[in-house]
Amino acid sequence: SFGRPESGPALLAVVRAIFGNSNEEIEVTALHMTVGSDVNPILVERYSQEGFNPILEEAKQLQIPIRTEYRITDNAGQEIVDITNTNRYDFLLVGAGLSIMKQDLFKRNWQIKPHFSWLVGLLQKIGNSFFLYPGNLLNDKTRVFIEQTKSSVGIFIDHGFKSISNMLVLLYLPDDVHLLQCAQTVLENNPEARSVILDVNGLITKNPAVIKNIRHFSDRFENRVTLLHKKRITADILNKQDFMLISYASWDAVSSEYKNAMEKIPSTLIIREKQL
């Protein structure tokens, strides 16, 4: 039930970029939701078919097996939370960004077996005020996913995402070191990609756990990793990248402090790691 069917393939491309060369079997389940229980039954089959066509085509090109599931609901946000928790998904991915402003609300669900399961939802809302400013990105509906789901949560901001060539990993808090695991998978699955690790608070020089993980990460990928020590986040740094990884806690901290710079972010994945 996604209002713009052509937006779905971008999320599938993100999944491909992160897990595309995994040795695990990949099975994707797309959950297509129509918001509104008063939908004319005559139109249901048409909505379902038209909504799934782009993502089925993308799945075919990427050679990712996919099955589809269609639902009608009055509360898509709560439905996503319930589905995530009931099916014990490992990761909930919610897509949002300036490129989908002025669109309808729609959700999508993916499942990757046997060790990774994803629920992918793409949120859209009619109006000019949707996610115009970094601080407004995590609105009340998005925070419901973060607060109520038992899985890890990712929020994807699509600024014309195609592939990953230059990835920025923002280390702002000590716990951000968990981002390196995702960054490692991205570099493994994208042999031409390079990564810049931006250290704003000097963690690479004074935090033993961060130092150890950074050393291992840099040694593994040698000339493909650049360590950047800066005291501030600037638009110039962000403009040079086409993909950014940042933790939810760090986004909460920097979106206001560096408001002007953060308006220049590339396609970005904000991650809230599951609390064990």
mmCIF file of N, CA and C in Angstrom, residues 180-250:
data_model
loop_
_atom_site.group_PDB
_atom_site.id
_atom_site.type_symbol
_atom_site.label_atom_id
_atom_site.label_comp_id
_atom_site.label_asym_id
_atom_site.label_seq_id
_atom_site.Cartn_x
_atom_site.Cartn_y
_atom_site.Cartn_z
ATOM 1 N N LEU A 180 30.518 0.246 12.786
ATOM 2 C CA LEU A 180 31.593 -0.332 11.991
ATOM 3 C C LEU A 180 31.235 -1.717 11.465
ATOM 4 N N GLN A 181 30.388 -2.432 12.171
ATOM 5 C CA GLN A 181 29.976 -3.753 11.696
ATOM 6 C C GLN A 181 29.178 -3.636 10.409
ATOM 7 N N CYS A 182 28.255 -2.673 10.379
ATOM 8 C CA CYS A 182 27.484 -2.427 9.161
ATOM 9 C C CYS A 182 28.379 -1.891 8.053
ATOM 10 N N ALA A 183 29.288 -0.982 8.411
ATOM 11 C CA ALA A 183 30.207 -0.413 7.425
ATOM 12 C C ALA A 183 31.095 -1.495 6.819
ATOM 13 N N GLN A 184 31.499 -2.443 7.627
ATOM 14 C CA GLN A 184 32.322 -3.547 7.134
ATOM 15 C C GLN A 184 31.575 -4.351 6.083
ATOM 16 N N THR A 185 30.298 -4.645 6.348
ATOM 17 C CA THR A 185 29.495 -5.397 5.388
ATOM 18 C C THR A 185 29.324 -4.625 4.090
ATOM 19 N N VAL A 186 29.113 -3.308 4.204
ATOM 20 C CA VAL A 186 28.970 -2.476 3.006
ATOM 21 C C VAL A 186 30.220 -2.556 2.140
ATOM 22 N N LEU A 187 31.398 -2.437 2.750
ATOM 23 C CA LEU A 187 32.640 -2.482 1.979
ATOM 24 C C LEU A 187 32.891 -3.870 1.398
ATOM 25 N N GLU A 188 32.514 -4.895 2.127
ATOM 26 C CA GLU A 188 32.669 -6.256 1.609
ATOM 27 C C GLU A 188 31.786 -6.492 0.388
ATOM 28 N N ASN A 189 30.581 -5.939 0.405
ATOM 29 C CA ASN A 189 29.632 -6.158 -0.681
ATOM 30 C C ASN A 189 29.761 -5.149 -1.812
ATOM 31 N N ASN A 190 30.579 -4.124 -1.604
ATOM 32 C CA ASN A 190 30.787 -3.099 -2.628
ATOM 33 C C ASN A 190 32.287 -2.864 -2.781
ATOM 34 N N PRO A 191 32.956 -3.698 -3.570
ATOM 35 C CA PRO A 191 34.427 -3.675 -3.660
ATOM 36 C C PRO A 191 35.022 -2.332 -4.072
ATOM 37 N N GLU A 192 34.257 -1.511 -4.779
ATOM 38 C CA GLU A 192 34.771 -0.220 -5.236
ATOM 39 C C GLU A 192 34.508 0.898 -4.230
ATOM 40 N N ALA A 193 33.735 0.615 -3.196
ATOM 41 C CA ALA A 193 33.359 1.653 -2.231
ATOM 42 C C ALA A 193 34.514 1.998 -1.305
ATOM 43 N N ARG A 194 34.527 3.250 -0.860
ATOM 44 C CA ARG A 194 35.504 3.732 0.105
ATOM 45 C C ARG A 194 34.747 4.314 1.300
ATOM 46 N N SER A 195 35.433 4.391 2.447
ATOM 47 C CA SER A 195 34.786 4.886 3.653
ATOM 48 C C SER A 195 35.632 5.956 4.338
ATOM 49 N N VAL A 196 34.957 7.002 4.770
ATOM 50 C CA VAL A 196 35.564 8.041 5.600
ATOM 51 C C VAL A 196 34.955 7.935 6.984
ATOM 52 N N ILE A 197 35.795 7.809 7.999
ATOM 53 C CA ILE A 197 35.322 7.771 9.387
ATOM 54 C C ILE A 197 35.572 9.144 9.995
ATOM 55 N N LEU A 198 34.495 9.846 10.289
ATOM 56 C CA LEU A 198 34.590 11.204 10.830
ATOM 57 C C LEU A 198 34.526 11.158 12.351
ATOM 58 N N ASP A 199 35.600 11.564 12.989
ATOM 59 C CA ASP A 199 35.709 11.569 14.456
ATOM 60 C C ASP A 199 35.652 13.008 14.928
ATOM 61 N N VAL A 200 34.516 13.393 15.515
ATOM 62 C CA VAL A 200 34.316 14.786 15.929
ATOM 63 C C VAL A 200 34.828 15.036 17.348
ATOM 64 N N ASN A 201 34.730 14.028 18.205
ATOM 65 C CA ASN A 201 35.052 14.227 19.622
ATOM 66 C C ASN A 201 36.345 13.541 20.063
ATOM 67 N N GLY A 202 37.210 13.206 19.126
ATOM 68 C CA GLY A 202 38.503 12.633 19.478
ATOM 69 C C GLY A 202 38.431 11.219 20.029
ATOM 70 N N LEU A 203 37.398 10.470 19.685
ATOM 71 C CA LEU A 203 37.243 9.114 20.208
ATOM 72 C C LEU A 203 38.339 8.179 19.722
ATOM 73 N N ILE A 204 38.825 8.415 18.514
ATOM 74 C CA ILE A 204 39.837 7.523 17.935
ATOM 75 C C ILE A 204 41.158 7.620 18.687
ATOM 76 N N THR A 205 41.382 8.708 19.393
ATOM 77 C CA THR A 205 42.652 8.892 20.091
ATOM 78 C C THR A 205 42.565 8.635 21.595
ATOM 79 N N LYS A 206 41.349 8.636 22.173
ATOM 80 C CA LYS A 206 41.273 8.553 23.639
ATOM 81 C C LYS A 206 40.362 7.457 24.182
ATOM 82 N N ASN A 207 39.614 6.762 23.309
ATOM 83 C CA ASN A 207 38.733 5.700 23.784
ATOM 84 C C ASN A 207 39.300 4.345 23.373
ATOM 85 N N PRO A 208 39.757 3.508 24.325
ATOM 86 C CA PRO A 208 40.417 2.237 24.000
ATOM 87 C C PRO A 208 39.572 1.311 23.132
ATOM 88 N N ALA A 209 38.265 1.200 23.432
ATOM 89 C CA ALA A 209 37.404 0.313 22.654
ATOM 90 C C ALA A 209 37.273 0.798 21.215
ATOM 91 N N VAL A 210 37.131 2.094 21.047
ATOM 92 C CA VAL A 210 37.025 2.664 19.701
ATOM 93 C C VAL A 210 38.332 2.489 18.947
ATOM 94 N N ILE A 211 39.442 2.745 19.625
ATOM 95 C CA ILE A 211 40.765 2.603 19.000
ATOM 96 C C ILE A 211 40.962 1.186 18.475
ATOM 97 N N LYS A 212 40.616 0.190 19.277
ATOM 98 C CA LYS A 212 40.783 -1.208 18.884
ATOM 99 C C LYS A 212 39.946 -1.547 17.660
ATOM 100 N N ASN A 213 38.686 -1.136 17.664
ATOM 101 C CA ASN A 213 37.797 -1.450 16.547
ATOM 102 C C ASN A 213 38.190 -0.707 15.278
ATOM 103 N N ILE A 214 38.607 0.538 15.423
ATOM 104 C CA ILE A 214 39.032 1.317 14.260
ATOM 105 C C ILE A 214 40.281 0.707 13.642
ATOM 106 N N ARG A 215 41.215 0.283 14.468
ATOM 107 C CA ARG A 215 42.448 -0.323 13.964
ATOM 108 C C ARG A 215 42.132 -1.591 13.162
ATOM 109 N N HIS A 216 41.255 -2.429 13.708
ATOM 110 C CA HIS A 216 40.877 -3.666 13.016
ATOM 111 C C HIS A 216 40.184 -3.351 11.695
ATOM 112 N N PHE A 217 39.285 -2.369 11.716
ATOM 113 C CA PHE A 217 38.538 -1.989 10.517
ATOM 114 C C PHE A 217 39.476 -1.441 9.447
ATOM 115 N N SER A 218 40.383 -0.557 9.842
ATOM 116 C CA SER A 218 41.313 0.061 8.890
ATOM 117 C C SER A 218 42.275 -0.962 8.302
ATOM 118 N N ASP A 219 42.776 -1.861 9.142
ATOM 119 C CA ASP A 219 43.707 -2.879 8.661
ATOM 120 C C ASP A 219 43.045 -3.810 7.658
ATOM 121 N N ARG A 220 41.779 -4.110 7.889
ATOM 122 C CA ARG A 220 41.078 -5.044 7.010
ATOM 123 C C ARG A 220 40.888 -4.481 5.615
ATOM 124 N N PHE A 221 40.632 -3.188 5.522
ATOM 125 C CA PHE A 221 40.334 -2.591 4.217
ATOM 126 C C PHE A 221 41.439 -1.661 3.716
ATOM 127 N N GLU A 222 42.508 -1.559 4.429
ATOM 128 C CA GLU A 222 43.716 -0.854 4.014
ATOM 129 C C GLU A 222 43.429 0.509 3.402
ATOM 130 N N ASN A 223 43.702 0.666 2.108
ATOM 131 C CA ASN A 223 43.630 1.982 1.471
ATOM 132 C C ASN A 223 42.214 2.466 1.190
ATOM 133 N N ARG A 224 41.215 1.709 1.582
ATOM 134 C CA ARG A 224 39.828 2.099 1.314
ATOM 135 C C ARG A 224 39.200 2.867 2.476
ATOM 136 N N VAL A 225 39.949 3.063 3.552
ATOM 137 C CA VAL A 225 39.419 3.746 4.732
ATOM 138 C C VAL A 225 40.263 4.980 5.052
ATOM 139 N N THR A 226 39.591 6.106 5.281
ATOM 140 C CA THR A 226 40.253 7.347 5.665
ATOM 141 C C THR A 226 39.729 7.800 7.024
ATOM 142 N N LEU A 227 40.624 8.105 7.946
ATOM 143 C CA LEU A 227 40.239 8.623 9.255
ATOM 144 C C LEU A 227 40.306 10.148 9.213
ATOM 145 N N LEU A 228 39.218 10.783 9.557
ATOM 146 C CA LEU A 228 39.134 12.238 9.465
ATOM 147 C C LEU A 228 38.841 12.816 10.847
ATOM 148 N N HIS A 229 39.786 13.571 11.385
ATOM 149 C CA HIS A 229 39.634 14.202 12.701
ATOM 150 C C HIS A 229 39.231 15.663 12.500
ATOM 151 N N LYS A 230 38.009 15.990 12.865
ATOM 152 C CA LYS A 230 37.508 17.356 12.757
ATOM 153 C C LYS A 230 36.749 17.712 14.031
ATOM 154 N N LYS A 231 36.772 18.992 14.371
ATOM 155 C CA LYS A 231 36.063 19.431 15.569
ATOM 156 C C LYS A 231 34.607 19.771 15.285
ATOM 157 N N ARG A 232 34.267 19.871 14.003
ATOM 158 C CA ARG A 232 32.893 20.206 13.631
ATOM 159 C C ARG A 232 32.469 19.403 12.405
ATOM 160 N N ILE A 233 31.162 19.211 12.283
ATOM 161 C CA ILE A 233 30.589 18.609 11.079
ATOM 162 C C ILE A 233 30.256 19.742 10.126
ATOM 163 N N THR A 234 30.758 19.670 8.918
ATOM 164 C CA THR A 234 30.525 20.743 7.959
ATOM 165 C C THR A 234 29.823 20.222 6.710
ATOM 166 N N ALA A 235 29.150 21.129 6.027
ATOM 167 C CA ALA A 235 28.455 20.772 4.792
ATOM 168 C C ALA A 235 29.440 20.297 3.736
ATOM 169 N N ASP A 236 30.644 20.845 3.759
ATOM 170 C CA ASP A 236 31.656 20.455 2.775
ATOM 171 C C ASP A 236 32.017 18.980 2.913
ATOM 172 N N ILE A 237 32.147 18.500 4.147
ATOM 173 C CA ILE A 237 32.445 17.085 4.368
ATOM 174 C C ILE A 237 31.303 16.213 3.880
ATOM 175 N N LEU A 238 30.073 16.588 4.208
ATOM 176 C CA LEU A 238 28.906 15.794 3.842
ATOM 177 C C LEU A 238 28.685 15.762 2.333
ATOM 178 N N ASN A 239 28.970 16.856 1.668
ATOM 179 C CA ASN A 239 28.735 16.950 0.228
ATOM 180 C C ASN A 239 29.618 16.014 -0.585
ATOM 181 N N LYS A 240 30.719 15.573 -0.007
ATOM 182 C CA LYS A 240 31.655 14.720 -0.735
ATOM 183 C C LYS A 240 31.275 13.238 -0.671
ATOM 184 N N GLN A 241 30.222 12.907 0.075
ATOM 185 C CA GLN A 241 29.829 11.521 0.254
ATOM 186 C C GLN A 241 28.504 11.247 -0.456
ATOM 187 N N ASP A 242 28.241 9.969 -0.762
ATOM 188 C CA ASP A 242 26.942 9.616 -1.326
ATOM 189 C C ASP A 242 26.125 8.727 -0.387
ATOM 190 N N PHE A 243 26.694 8.417 0.800
ATOM 191 C CA PHE A 243 25.985 7.577 1.777
ATOM 192 C C PHE A 243 26.582 7.835 3.147
ATOM 193 N N MET A 244 25.717 7.886 4.177
ATOM 194 C CA MET A 244 26.212 8.107 5.529
ATOM 195 C C MET A 244 25.556 7.131 6.499
ATOM 196 N N LEU A 245 26.361 6.623 7.442
ATOM 197 C CA LEU A 245 25.874 5.820 8.560
ATOM 198 C C LEU A 245 25.998 6.653 9.838
ATOM 199 N N ILE A 246 24.924 6.707 10.618
ATOM 200 C CA ILE A 246 24.944 7.458 11.862
ATOM 201 C C ILE A 246 24.009 6.760 12.843
ATOM 202 N N SER A 247 24.338 6.774 14.124
ATOM 203 C CA SER A 247 23.469 6.159 15.125
ATOM 204 C C SER A 247 22.309 7.090 15.447
ATOM 205 N N TYR A 248 21.239 6.507 15.956
ATOM 206 C CA TYR A 248 20.069 7.284 16.352
ATOM 207 C C TYR A 248 20.423 8.279 17.464
ATOM 208 N N ALA A 249 21.209 7.829 18.438
ATOM 209 C CA ALA A 249 21.589 8.708 19.548
ATOM 210 C C ALA A 249 22.415 9.897 19.053
ATOM 211 N N SER A 250 23.321 9.637 18.126
ATOM 212 C CA SER A 250 24.143 10.724 17.598
ATOM 213 C C SER A 250 23.326 11.665 16.731
#
